[in-house]
XYZ file of C-alpha atoms in Angstrom:
289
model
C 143.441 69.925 2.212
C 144.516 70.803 5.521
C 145.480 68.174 8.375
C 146.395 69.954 11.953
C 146.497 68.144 15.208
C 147.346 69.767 18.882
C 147.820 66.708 21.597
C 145.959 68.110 24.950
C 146.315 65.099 27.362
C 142.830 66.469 29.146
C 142.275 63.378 30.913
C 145.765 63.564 32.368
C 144.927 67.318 34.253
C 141.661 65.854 36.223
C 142.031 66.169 39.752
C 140.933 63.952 42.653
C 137.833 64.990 42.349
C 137.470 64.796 38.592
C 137.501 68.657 38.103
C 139.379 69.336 34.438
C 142.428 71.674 36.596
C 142.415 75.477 34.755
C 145.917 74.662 33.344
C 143.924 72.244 31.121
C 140.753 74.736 30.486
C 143.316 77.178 29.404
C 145.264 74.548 26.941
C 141.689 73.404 25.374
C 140.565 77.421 25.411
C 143.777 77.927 23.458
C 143.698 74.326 20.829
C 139.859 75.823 20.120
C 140.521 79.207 19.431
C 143.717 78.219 17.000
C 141.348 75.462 15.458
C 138.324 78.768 15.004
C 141.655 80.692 13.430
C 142.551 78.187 11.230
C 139.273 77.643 9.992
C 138.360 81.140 8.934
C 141.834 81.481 7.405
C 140.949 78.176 4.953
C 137.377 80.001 4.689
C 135.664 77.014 5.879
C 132.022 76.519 5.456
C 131.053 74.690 8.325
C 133.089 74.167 11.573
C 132.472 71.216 13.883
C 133.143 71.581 17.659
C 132.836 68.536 19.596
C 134.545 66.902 23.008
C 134.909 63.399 24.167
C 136.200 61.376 26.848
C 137.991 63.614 28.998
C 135.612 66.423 29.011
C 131.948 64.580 29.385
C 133.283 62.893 32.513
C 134.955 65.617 34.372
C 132.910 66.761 37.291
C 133.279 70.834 36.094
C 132.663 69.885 32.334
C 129.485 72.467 32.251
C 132.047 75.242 33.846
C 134.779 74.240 31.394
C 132.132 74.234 28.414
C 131.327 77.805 29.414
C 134.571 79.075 29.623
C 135.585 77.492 26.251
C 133.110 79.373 24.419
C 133.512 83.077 26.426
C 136.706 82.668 25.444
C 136.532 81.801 21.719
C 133.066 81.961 21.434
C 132.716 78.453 20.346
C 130.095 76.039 22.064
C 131.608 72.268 22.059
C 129.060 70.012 21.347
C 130.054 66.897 23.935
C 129.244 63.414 22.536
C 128.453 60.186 24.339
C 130.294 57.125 24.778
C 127.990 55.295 23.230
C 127.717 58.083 20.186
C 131.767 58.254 19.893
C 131.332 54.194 19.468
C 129.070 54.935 16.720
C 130.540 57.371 14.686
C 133.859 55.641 14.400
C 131.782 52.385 13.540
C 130.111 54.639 10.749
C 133.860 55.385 9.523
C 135.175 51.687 9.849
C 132.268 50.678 7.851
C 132.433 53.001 5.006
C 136.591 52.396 4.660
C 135.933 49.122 4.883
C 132.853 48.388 2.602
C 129.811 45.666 3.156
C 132.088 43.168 1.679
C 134.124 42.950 5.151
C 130.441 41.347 6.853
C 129.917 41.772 10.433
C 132.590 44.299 11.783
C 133.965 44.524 15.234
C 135.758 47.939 16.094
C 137.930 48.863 18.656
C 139.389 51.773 19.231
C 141.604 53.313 22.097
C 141.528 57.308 22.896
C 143.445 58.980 25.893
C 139.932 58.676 28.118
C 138.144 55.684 27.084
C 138.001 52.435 24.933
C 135.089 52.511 22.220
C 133.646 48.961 21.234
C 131.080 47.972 18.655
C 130.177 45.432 16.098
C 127.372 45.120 13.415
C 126.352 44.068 9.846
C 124.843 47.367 8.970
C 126.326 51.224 9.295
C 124.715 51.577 12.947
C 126.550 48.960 15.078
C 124.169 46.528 16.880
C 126.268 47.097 20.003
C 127.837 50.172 20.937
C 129.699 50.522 23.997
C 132.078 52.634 25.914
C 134.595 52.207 29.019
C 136.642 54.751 30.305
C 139.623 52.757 29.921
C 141.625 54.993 27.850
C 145.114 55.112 27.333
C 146.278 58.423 29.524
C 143.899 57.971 31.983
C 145.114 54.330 32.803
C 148.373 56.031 32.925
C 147.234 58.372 34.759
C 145.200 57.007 37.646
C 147.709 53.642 37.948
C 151.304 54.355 37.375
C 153.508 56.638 39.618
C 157.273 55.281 38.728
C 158.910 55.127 35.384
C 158.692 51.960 34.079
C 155.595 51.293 36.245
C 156.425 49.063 38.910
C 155.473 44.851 37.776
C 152.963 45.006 40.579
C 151.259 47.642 39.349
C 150.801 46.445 35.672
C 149.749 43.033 37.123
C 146.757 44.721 39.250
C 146.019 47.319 36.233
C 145.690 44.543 33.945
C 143.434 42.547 36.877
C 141.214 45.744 36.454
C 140.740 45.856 32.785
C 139.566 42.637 32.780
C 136.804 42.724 35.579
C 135.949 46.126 33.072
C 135.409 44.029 30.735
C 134.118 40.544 31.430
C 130.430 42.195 31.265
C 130.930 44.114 27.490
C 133.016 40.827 26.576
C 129.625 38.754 26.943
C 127.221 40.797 25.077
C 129.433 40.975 22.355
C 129.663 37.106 22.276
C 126.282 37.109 21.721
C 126.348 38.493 18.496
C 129.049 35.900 16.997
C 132.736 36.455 15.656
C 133.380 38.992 13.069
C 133.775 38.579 9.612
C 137.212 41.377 10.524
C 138.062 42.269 13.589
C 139.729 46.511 12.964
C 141.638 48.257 15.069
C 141.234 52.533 14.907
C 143.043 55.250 16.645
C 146.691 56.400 17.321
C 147.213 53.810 20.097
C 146.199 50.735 17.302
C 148.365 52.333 15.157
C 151.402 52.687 17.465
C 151.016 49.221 18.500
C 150.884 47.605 14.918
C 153.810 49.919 13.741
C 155.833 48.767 16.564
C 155.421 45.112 15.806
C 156.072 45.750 12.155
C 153.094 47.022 10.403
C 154.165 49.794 7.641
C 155.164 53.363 8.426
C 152.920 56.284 7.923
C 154.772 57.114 5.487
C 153.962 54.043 2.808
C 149.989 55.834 2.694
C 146.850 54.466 3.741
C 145.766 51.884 1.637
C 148.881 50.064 2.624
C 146.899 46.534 4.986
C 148.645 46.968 8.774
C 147.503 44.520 11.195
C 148.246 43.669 14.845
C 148.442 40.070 16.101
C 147.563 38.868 19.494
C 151.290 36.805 20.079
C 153.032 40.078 18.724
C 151.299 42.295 21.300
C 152.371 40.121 24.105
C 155.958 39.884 23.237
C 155.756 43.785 22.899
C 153.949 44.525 25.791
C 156.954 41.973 27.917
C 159.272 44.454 26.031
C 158.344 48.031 26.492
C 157.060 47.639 30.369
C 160.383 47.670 30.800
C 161.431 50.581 29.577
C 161.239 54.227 30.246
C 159.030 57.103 28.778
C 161.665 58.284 27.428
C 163.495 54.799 26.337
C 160.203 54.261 24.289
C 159.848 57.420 22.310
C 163.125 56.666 20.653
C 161.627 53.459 18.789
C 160.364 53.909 15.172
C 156.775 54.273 15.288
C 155.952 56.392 18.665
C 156.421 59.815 19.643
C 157.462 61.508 22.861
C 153.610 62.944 23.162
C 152.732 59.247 23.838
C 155.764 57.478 24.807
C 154.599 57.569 28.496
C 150.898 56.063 28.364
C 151.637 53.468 24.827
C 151.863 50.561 27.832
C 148.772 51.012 29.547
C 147.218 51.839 25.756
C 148.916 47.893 25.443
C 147.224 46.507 28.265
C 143.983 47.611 27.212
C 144.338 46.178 23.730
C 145.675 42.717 24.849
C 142.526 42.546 27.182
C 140.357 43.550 24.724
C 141.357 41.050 21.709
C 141.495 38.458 24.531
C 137.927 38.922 25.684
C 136.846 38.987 22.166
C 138.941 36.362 21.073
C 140.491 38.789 18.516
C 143.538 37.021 17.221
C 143.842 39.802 14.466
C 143.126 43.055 14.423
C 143.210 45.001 10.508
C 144.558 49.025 11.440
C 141.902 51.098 10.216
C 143.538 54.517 8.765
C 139.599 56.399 9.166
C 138.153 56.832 13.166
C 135.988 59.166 14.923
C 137.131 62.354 12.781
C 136.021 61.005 9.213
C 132.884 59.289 11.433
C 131.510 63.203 12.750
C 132.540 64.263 8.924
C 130.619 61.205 7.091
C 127.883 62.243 9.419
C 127.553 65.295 8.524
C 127.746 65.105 4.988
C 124.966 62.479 5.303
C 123.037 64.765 7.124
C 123.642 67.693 4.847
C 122.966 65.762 1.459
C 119.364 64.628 3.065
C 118.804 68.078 3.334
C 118.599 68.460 7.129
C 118.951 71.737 9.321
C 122.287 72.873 9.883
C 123.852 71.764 12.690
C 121.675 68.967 13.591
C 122.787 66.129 14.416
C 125.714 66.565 12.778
């Protein structure tokens, strides 16, 4: 088993008009082609190209698709909001088991916020808000720290975002667990004194509502580079982990999350389970997968 990761920041090289700028073509050109390498070197048998957030809502993401695969000669496959929602349901659900009931999911990328809850492996609601992490950062904060002011109107904003999601999800009734996937969650819960990495997987992190607060009153305050020296966060996301905060205060608040449970599988295992699925059904390569 192989595990490699390369941190692009896409959503952090849009432009005012929303164009991905060719300093971030070139870094994703370069991240796929090393990805291509490293699968033919581990003689893969299947290799799954996909983009999210950053990349379905920039304004040149047909240009940028094009040029990714001239390049490399790889076609990404870009996936909705509402299918990235889905798949890292899919993963929740089978980590988690139909013991856990009705599941609601939220995870935090660098481009959007992914929400869903259901009983079964397809959430009854699946929904997505481009409320990531970097691009919060991104679009809102100029200074480091951010300035009060600015935390106090980004904070207004993710709320009005979500007042709308909040109610359909009411409608379904609380969660038998509340989980919380993706670095961000796992930042978050580490720095309020969940387990390291390092004590495994099966190890049960969780994030509290009251513990998020008092973090969130404690790192606004510090700088990017303050941050990345406390145990649990890295200088890669040092600089957007308070706006990543923000976002996952609102959210448990306008879900009336008290708890979340840190959920080790997300959208990676989700496209994998998916595909296996697919494959063992004995559908055409490729599809749907």
């Amino acid at each position: 088993m192989s595990d490699w990761k390369q941190p692009l920041r896409l959503v952090e090289q849009l432009d005012k008009k929303g164009n991905i700028e060719d300093k971030g073509v070139d870094k994703l050109i370069d991240a796929v082609q090393e990805a291509a390498d490293l699968s033919d070197n581990l003689r893969c048998e299947e290799f799954l190209a996909f983009a999210t957030s950053a990349v379905r809502s920039a304004t040149n993401a047909e240009d940028v698709l094009k040029r990714v695969e001239k390049k490399t000669g790889v076609r990404l496959r870009v996936i909705s909001g509402e299918e990235e929602a889905k798949l890292t349901f899919l993963a929740v659900r089978r980590w988690h088991g139909w013991s856990a009931g009705r599941i609601t999911n939220l995870d935090i990328g660098g481009g959007s916020l992914e929400m869903s809850t259901g009983t079964e492996e397809t959430p009854d609601l699946a929904v997505s808000l481009d409320l990531g992490a970097g691009r919060l950062t991104h679009e809102w904060f100029d200074s480091d720290p951010p300035e009060r002011k600015k935390i106090n109107l980004l904070r207004d904003y993710i709320d009005a975002e979500l007042a709308e999601p909040a109610e359909q999800f009411k409608a379904f009734g609380e969660a038998g667990l509340a989980v919380g996937t993706s670095k961000t969650f796992r930042s978050l819960a580490r720095l309020t004194g969940a387990a390291p990495s390092s004590a495994g997987p099966y190890v049960k992190r969780t994030l509290t509502a009251p513990g998020l607060r008092q973090l969130i009153a404690f790192i606004s305050r510090m700088t990017a580079a303050d941050r990345a020296e406390l145990e649990g966060i890295n200088s890669d996301r040092s600089h957007q982990i308070v706006a990543g905060a923000l976002v996952a205060e609102a959210a448990m608040r306008a879900l009336n999350i008290d708890k979340l449970e840190i959920c080790p599988w997300a959208l990676r295992e989700g496209v994998i389970l998916k595909w296996m699925d697919h494959t063992n059904a004995g559908g055409d390569e490729g599809e749907d997968a």
